[in-house]
């Protein structure tokens, strides 16, 4: 049972990137999935989530630029990031929760991916 986050890399400001979070060993249908990020020297913050019923919620700094989607048949949640800014540079983590809610508290998430680094720089 694990989550595998991937898709990070170096991108120029204004560019786009798509992250993937693939679940192995369990069905993603029964979980809400959130993305967090941790910028250098800062704490990890919740930025977006996809509830079990596929309703979505976004934190203000990424609203309108990031889009979360899920493909339960592939057990994968995607984070499409557009109009990237240098302040989006961070390690991005995905995590699952059994709650059908978007919650910001890390302790409400039971399984975490390993993180993937996104660097936005010219």
PDB file of N, CA and C in Angstrom, residues 5-21 35 37 47-48 58 62 64-69 77-86 88-93 115-121:
ATOM      1  N   UNK A   5       4.332   9.794  -5.902  1.00  0.00           N
ATOM      2  CA  UNK A   5       4.219  11.102  -6.562  1.00  0.00           C
ATOM      3  C   UNK A   5       5.331  11.245  -7.586  1.00  0.00           C
ATOM      4  N   UNK A   6       5.001  11.810  -8.724  1.00  0.00           N
ATOM      5  CA  UNK A   6       6.001  11.984  -9.778  1.00  0.00           C
ATOM      6  C   UNK A   6       5.631  13.175 -10.647  1.00  0.00           C
ATOM      7  N   UNK A   7       6.560  13.545 -11.533  1.00  0.00           N
ATOM      8  CA  UNK A   7       6.287  14.599 -12.497  1.00  0.00           C
ATOM      9  C   UNK A   7       6.962  15.921 -12.219  1.00  0.00           C
ATOM     10  N   UNK A   8       7.664  16.016 -11.112  1.00  0.00           N
ATOM     11  CA  UNK A   8       8.348  17.257 -10.807  1.00  0.00           C
ATOM     12  C   UNK A   8       9.517  17.515 -11.738  1.00  0.00           C
ATOM     13  N   UNK A   9      10.047  18.726 -11.659  1.00  0.00           N
ATOM     14  CA  UNK A   9      11.178  19.079 -12.496  1.00  0.00           C
ATOM     15  C   UNK A   9      11.415  20.567 -12.494  1.00  0.00           C
ATOM     16  N   UNK A  10      12.263  21.004 -13.411  1.00  0.00           N
ATOM     17  CA  UNK A  10      12.598  22.413 -13.558  1.00  0.00           C
ATOM     18  C   UNK A  10      11.748  23.013 -14.674  1.00  0.00           C
ATOM     19  N   UNK A  11      11.106  24.127 -14.380  1.00  0.00           N
ATOM     20  CA  UNK A  11      10.254  24.792 -15.374  1.00  0.00           C
ATOM     21  C   UNK A  11      10.451  26.291 -15.246  1.00  0.00           C
ATOM     22  N   UNK A  12      10.322  26.990 -16.358  1.00  0.00           N
ATOM     23  CA  UNK A  12      10.491  28.442 -16.350  1.00  0.00           C
ATOM     24  C   UNK A  12       9.230  29.117 -15.822  1.00  0.00           C
ATOM     25  N   UNK A  13       9.377  30.295 -15.270  1.00  0.00           N
ATOM     26  CA  UNK A  13       8.182  31.048 -14.839  1.00  0.00           C
ATOM     27  C   UNK A  13       7.186  31.194 -15.990  1.00  0.00           C
ATOM     28  N   UNK A  14       5.926  30.994 -15.671  1.00  0.00           N
ATOM     29  CA  UNK A  14       4.876  31.035 -16.680  1.00  0.00           C
ATOM     30  C   UNK A  14       4.601  29.703 -17.320  1.00  0.00           C
ATOM     31  N   UNK A  15       5.448  28.727 -17.049  1.00  0.00           N
ATOM     32  CA  UNK A  15       5.300  27.411 -17.645  1.00  0.00           C
ATOM     33  C   UNK A  15       4.297  26.529 -16.918  1.00  0.00           C
ATOM     34  N   UNK A  16       4.189  25.299 -17.413  1.00  0.00           N
ATOM     35  CA  UNK A  16       3.236  24.346 -16.861  1.00  0.00           C
ATOM     36  C   UNK A  16       3.928  23.028 -16.544  1.00  0.00           C
ATOM     37  N   UNK A  17       3.293  22.299 -15.649  1.00  0.00           N
ATOM     38  CA  UNK A  17       3.812  20.994 -15.253  1.00  0.00           C
ATOM     39  C   UNK A  17       2.637  20.179 -14.740  1.00  0.00           C
ATOM     40  N   UNK A  18       2.667  18.882 -14.945  1.00  0.00           N
ATOM     41  CA  UNK A  18       1.627  18.019 -14.399  1.00  0.00           C
ATOM     42  C   UNK A  18       2.250  16.981 -13.478  1.00  0.00           C
ATOM     43  N   UNK A  19       1.779  16.974 -12.267  1.00  0.00           N
ATOM     44  CA  UNK A  19       2.199  15.985 -11.291  1.00  0.00           C
ATOM     45  C   UNK A  19       1.199  14.839 -11.258  1.00  0.00           C
ATOM     46  N   UNK A  20       1.698  13.659 -10.926  1.00  0.00           N
ATOM     47  CA  UNK A  20       0.842  12.482 -10.783  1.00  0.00           C
ATOM     48  C   UNK A  20       1.030  11.879  -9.412  1.00  0.00           C
ATOM     49  N   UNK A  21      -0.029  11.314  -8.903  1.00  0.00           N
ATOM     50  CA  UNK A  21       0.005  10.613  -7.618  1.00  0.00           C
ATOM     51  C   UNK A  21      -0.696   9.285  -7.838  1.00  0.00           C
ATOM     52  N   UNK A  35      -3.070  17.509  -2.151  1.00  0.00           N
ATOM     53  CA  UNK A  35      -1.683  17.855  -2.455  1.00  0.00           C
ATOM     54  C   UNK A  35      -1.237  18.904  -1.425  1.00  0.00           C
ATOM     55  N   UNK A  37       2.484  21.123  -0.250  1.00  0.00           N
ATOM     56  CA  UNK A  37       3.812  21.476  -0.728  1.00  0.00           C
ATOM     57  C   UNK A  37       4.621  22.093   0.402  1.00  0.00           C
ATOM     58  N   UNK A  47      -2.566  22.582  -0.298  1.00  0.00           N
ATOM     59  CA  UNK A  47      -2.871  23.519  -1.380  1.00  0.00           C
ATOM     60  C   UNK A  47      -4.123  23.149  -2.175  1.00  0.00           C
ATOM     61  N   UNK A  48      -4.464  21.868  -2.253  1.00  0.00           N
ATOM     62  CA  UNK A  48      -5.608  21.493  -3.073  1.00  0.00           C
ATOM     63  C   UNK A  48      -6.056  20.098  -2.674  1.00  0.00           C
ATOM     64  N   UNK A  58      -9.423  24.513  -3.387  1.00  0.00           N
ATOM     65  CA  UNK A  58      -8.098  25.044  -3.655  1.00  0.00           C
ATOM     66  C   UNK A  58      -7.760  26.134  -2.646  1.00  0.00           C
ATOM     67  N   UNK A  62      -3.074  29.191  -5.271  1.00  0.00           N
ATOM     68  CA  UNK A  62      -3.025  28.364  -6.472  1.00  0.00           C
ATOM     69  C   UNK A  62      -4.353  28.343  -7.219  1.00  0.00           C
ATOM     70  N   UNK A  64      -7.185  28.958  -9.595  1.00  0.00           N
ATOM     71  CA  UNK A  64      -7.195  29.524 -10.947  1.00  0.00           C
ATOM     72  C   UNK A  64      -5.972  29.160 -11.762  1.00  0.00           C
ATOM     73  N   UNK A  65      -4.942  28.661 -11.108  1.00  0.00           N
ATOM     74  CA  UNK A  65      -3.720  28.259 -11.838  1.00  0.00           C
ATOM     75  C   UNK A  65      -3.499  26.750 -11.794  1.00  0.00           C
ATOM     76  N   UNK A  66      -3.917  26.137 -10.713  1.00  0.00           N
ATOM     77  CA  UNK A  66      -3.742  24.700 -10.542  1.00  0.00           C
ATOM     78  C   UNK A  66      -5.100  24.006 -10.687  1.00  0.00           C
ATOM     79  N   UNK A  67      -5.065  22.789 -11.195  1.00  0.00           N
ATOM     80  CA  UNK A  67      -6.298  22.008 -11.337  1.00  0.00           C
ATOM     81  C   UNK A  67      -6.013  20.565 -10.955  1.00  0.00           C
ATOM     82  N   UNK A  68      -6.840  20.045 -10.057  1.00  0.00           N
ATOM     83  CA  UNK A  68      -6.697  18.656  -9.634  1.00  0.00           C
ATOM     84  C   UNK A  68      -7.752  17.817 -10.333  1.00  0.00           C
ATOM     85  N   UNK A  69      -7.375  16.621 -10.717  1.00  0.00           N
ATOM     86  CA  UNK A  69      -8.315  15.689 -11.332  1.00  0.00           C
ATOM     87  C   UNK A  69      -7.930  14.284 -10.913  1.00  0.00           C
ATOM     88  N   UNK A  77      -4.233  10.436  -9.225  1.00  0.00           N
ATOM     89  CA  UNK A  77      -4.710  11.812  -9.121  1.00  0.00           C
ATOM     90  C   UNK A  77      -3.653  12.706  -9.758  1.00  0.00           C
ATOM     91  N   UNK A  78      -4.110  13.677 -10.513  1.00  0.00           N
ATOM     92  CA  UNK A  78      -3.208  14.565 -11.220  1.00  0.00           C
ATOM     93  C   UNK A  78      -3.311  15.983 -10.665  1.00  0.00           C
ATOM     94  N   UNK A  79      -2.196  16.699 -10.727  1.00  0.00           N
ATOM     95  CA  UNK A  79      -2.193  18.120 -10.396  1.00  0.00           C
ATOM     96  C   UNK A  79      -1.598  18.858 -11.586  1.00  0.00           C
ATOM     97  N   UNK A  80      -2.462  19.507 -12.340  1.00  0.00           N
ATOM     98  CA  UNK A  80      -2.019  20.303 -13.479  1.00  0.00           C
ATOM     99  C   UNK A  80      -1.707  21.704 -12.987  1.00  0.00           C
ATOM    100  N   UNK A  81      -0.474  22.120 -13.163  1.00  0.00           N
ATOM    101  CA  UNK A  81      -0.037  23.417 -12.672  1.00  0.00           C
ATOM    102  C   UNK A  81       0.304  24.310 -13.857  1.00  0.00           C
ATOM    103  N   UNK A  82      -0.277  25.479 -13.895  1.00  0.00           N
ATOM    104  CA  UNK A  82      -0.053  26.420 -14.992  1.00  0.00           C
ATOM    105  C   UNK A  82       0.357  27.770 -14.422  1.00  0.00           C
ATOM    106  N   UNK A  83       0.855  28.632 -15.308  1.00  0.00           N
ATOM    107  CA  UNK A  83       1.281  29.981 -14.905  1.00  0.00           C
ATOM    108  C   UNK A  83       2.157  29.919 -13.665  1.00  0.00           C
ATOM    109  N   UNK A  84       3.105  29.017 -13.694  1.00  0.00           N
ATOM    110  CA  UNK A  84       3.940  28.792 -12.513  1.00  0.00           C
ATOM    111  C   UNK A  84       4.803  30.004 -12.187  1.00  0.00           C
ATOM    112  N   UNK A  85       5.000  30.212 -10.892  1.00  0.00           N
ATOM    113  CA  UNK A  85       5.772  31.332 -10.381  1.00  0.00           C
ATOM    114  C   UNK A  85       6.947  30.803  -9.563  1.00  0.00           C
ATOM    115  N   UNK A  86       7.990  31.596  -9.421  1.00  0.00           N
ATOM    116  CA  UNK A  86       9.114  31.133  -8.594  1.00  0.00           C
ATOM    117  C   UNK A  86       8.684  30.726  -7.181  1.00  0.00           C
ATOM    118  N   UNK A  88       6.228  29.084  -6.385  1.00  0.00           N
ATOM    119  CA  UNK A  88       5.653  27.738  -6.398  1.00  0.00           C
ATOM    120  C   UNK A  88       6.731  26.672  -6.206  1.00  0.00           C
ATOM    121  N   UNK A  89       7.984  27.089  -6.188  1.00  0.00           N
ATOM    122  CA  UNK A  89       9.074  26.141  -5.971  1.00  0.00           C
ATOM    123  C   UNK A  89       8.913  25.464  -4.616  1.00  0.00           C
ATOM    124  N   UNK A  90       8.882  24.136  -4.635  1.00  0.00           N
ATOM    125  CA  UNK A  90       8.633  23.381  -3.410  1.00  0.00           C
ATOM    126  C   UNK A  90       8.718  21.890  -3.723  1.00  0.00           C
ATOM    127  N   UNK A  91       8.750  21.116  -2.659  1.00  0.00           N
ATOM    128  CA  UNK A  91       8.526  19.677  -2.788  1.00  0.00           C
ATOM    129  C   UNK A  91       7.028  19.454  -2.633  1.00  0.00           C
ATOM    130  N   UNK A  92       6.437  18.765  -3.580  1.00  0.00           N
ATOM    131  CA  UNK A  92       4.999  18.530  -3.598  1.00  0.00           C
ATOM    132  C   UNK A  92       4.717  17.092  -3.154  1.00  0.00           C
ATOM    133  N   UNK A  93       3.765  16.978  -2.236  1.00  0.00           N
ATOM    134  CA  UNK A  93       3.380  15.691  -1.669  1.00  0.00           C
ATOM    135  C   UNK A  93       1.899  15.442  -1.927  1.00  0.00           C
ATOM    136  N   UNK A 115       7.005  12.648  -2.223  1.00  0.00           N
ATOM    137  CA  UNK A 115       7.326  14.019  -2.601  1.00  0.00           C
ATOM    138  C   UNK A 115       8.065  14.089  -3.930  1.00  0.00           C
ATOM    139  N   UNK A 116       7.758  15.131  -4.682  1.00  0.00           N
ATOM    140  CA  UNK A 116       8.441  15.376  -5.943  1.00  0.00           C
ATOM    141  C   UNK A 116       8.771  16.862  -6.018  1.00  0.00           C
ATOM    142  N   UNK A 117       9.994  17.174  -6.412  1.00  0.00           N
ATOM    143  CA  UNK A 117      10.489  18.545  -6.375  1.00  0.00           C
ATOM    144  C   UNK A 117      10.099  19.305  -7.636  1.00  0.00           C
ATOM    145  N   UNK A 118       9.513  20.463  -7.442  1.00  0.00           N
ATOM    146  CA  UNK A 118       9.199  21.384  -8.534  1.00  0.00           C
ATOM    147  C   UNK A 118      10.030  22.644  -8.337  1.00  0.00           C
ATOM    148  N   UNK A 119      10.797  22.999  -9.345  1.00  0.00           N
ATOM    149  CA  UNK A 119      11.618  24.199  -9.291  1.00  0.00           C
ATOM    150  C   UNK A 119      11.201  25.120 -10.423  1.00  0.00           C
ATOM    151  N   UNK A 120      10.793  26.325 -10.070  1.00  0.00           N
ATOM    152  CA  UNK A 120      10.375  27.311 -11.058  1.00  0.00           C
ATOM    153  C   UNK A 120      11.443  28.397 -11.098  1.00  0.00           C
ATOM    154  N   UNK A 121      12.177  28.420 -12.183  1.00  0.00           N
ATOM    155  CA  UNK A 121      13.301  29.343 -12.271  1.00  0.00           C
ATOM    156  C   UNK A 121      13.672  29.560 -13.730  1.00  0.00           C
TER     157      UNK A 121
END
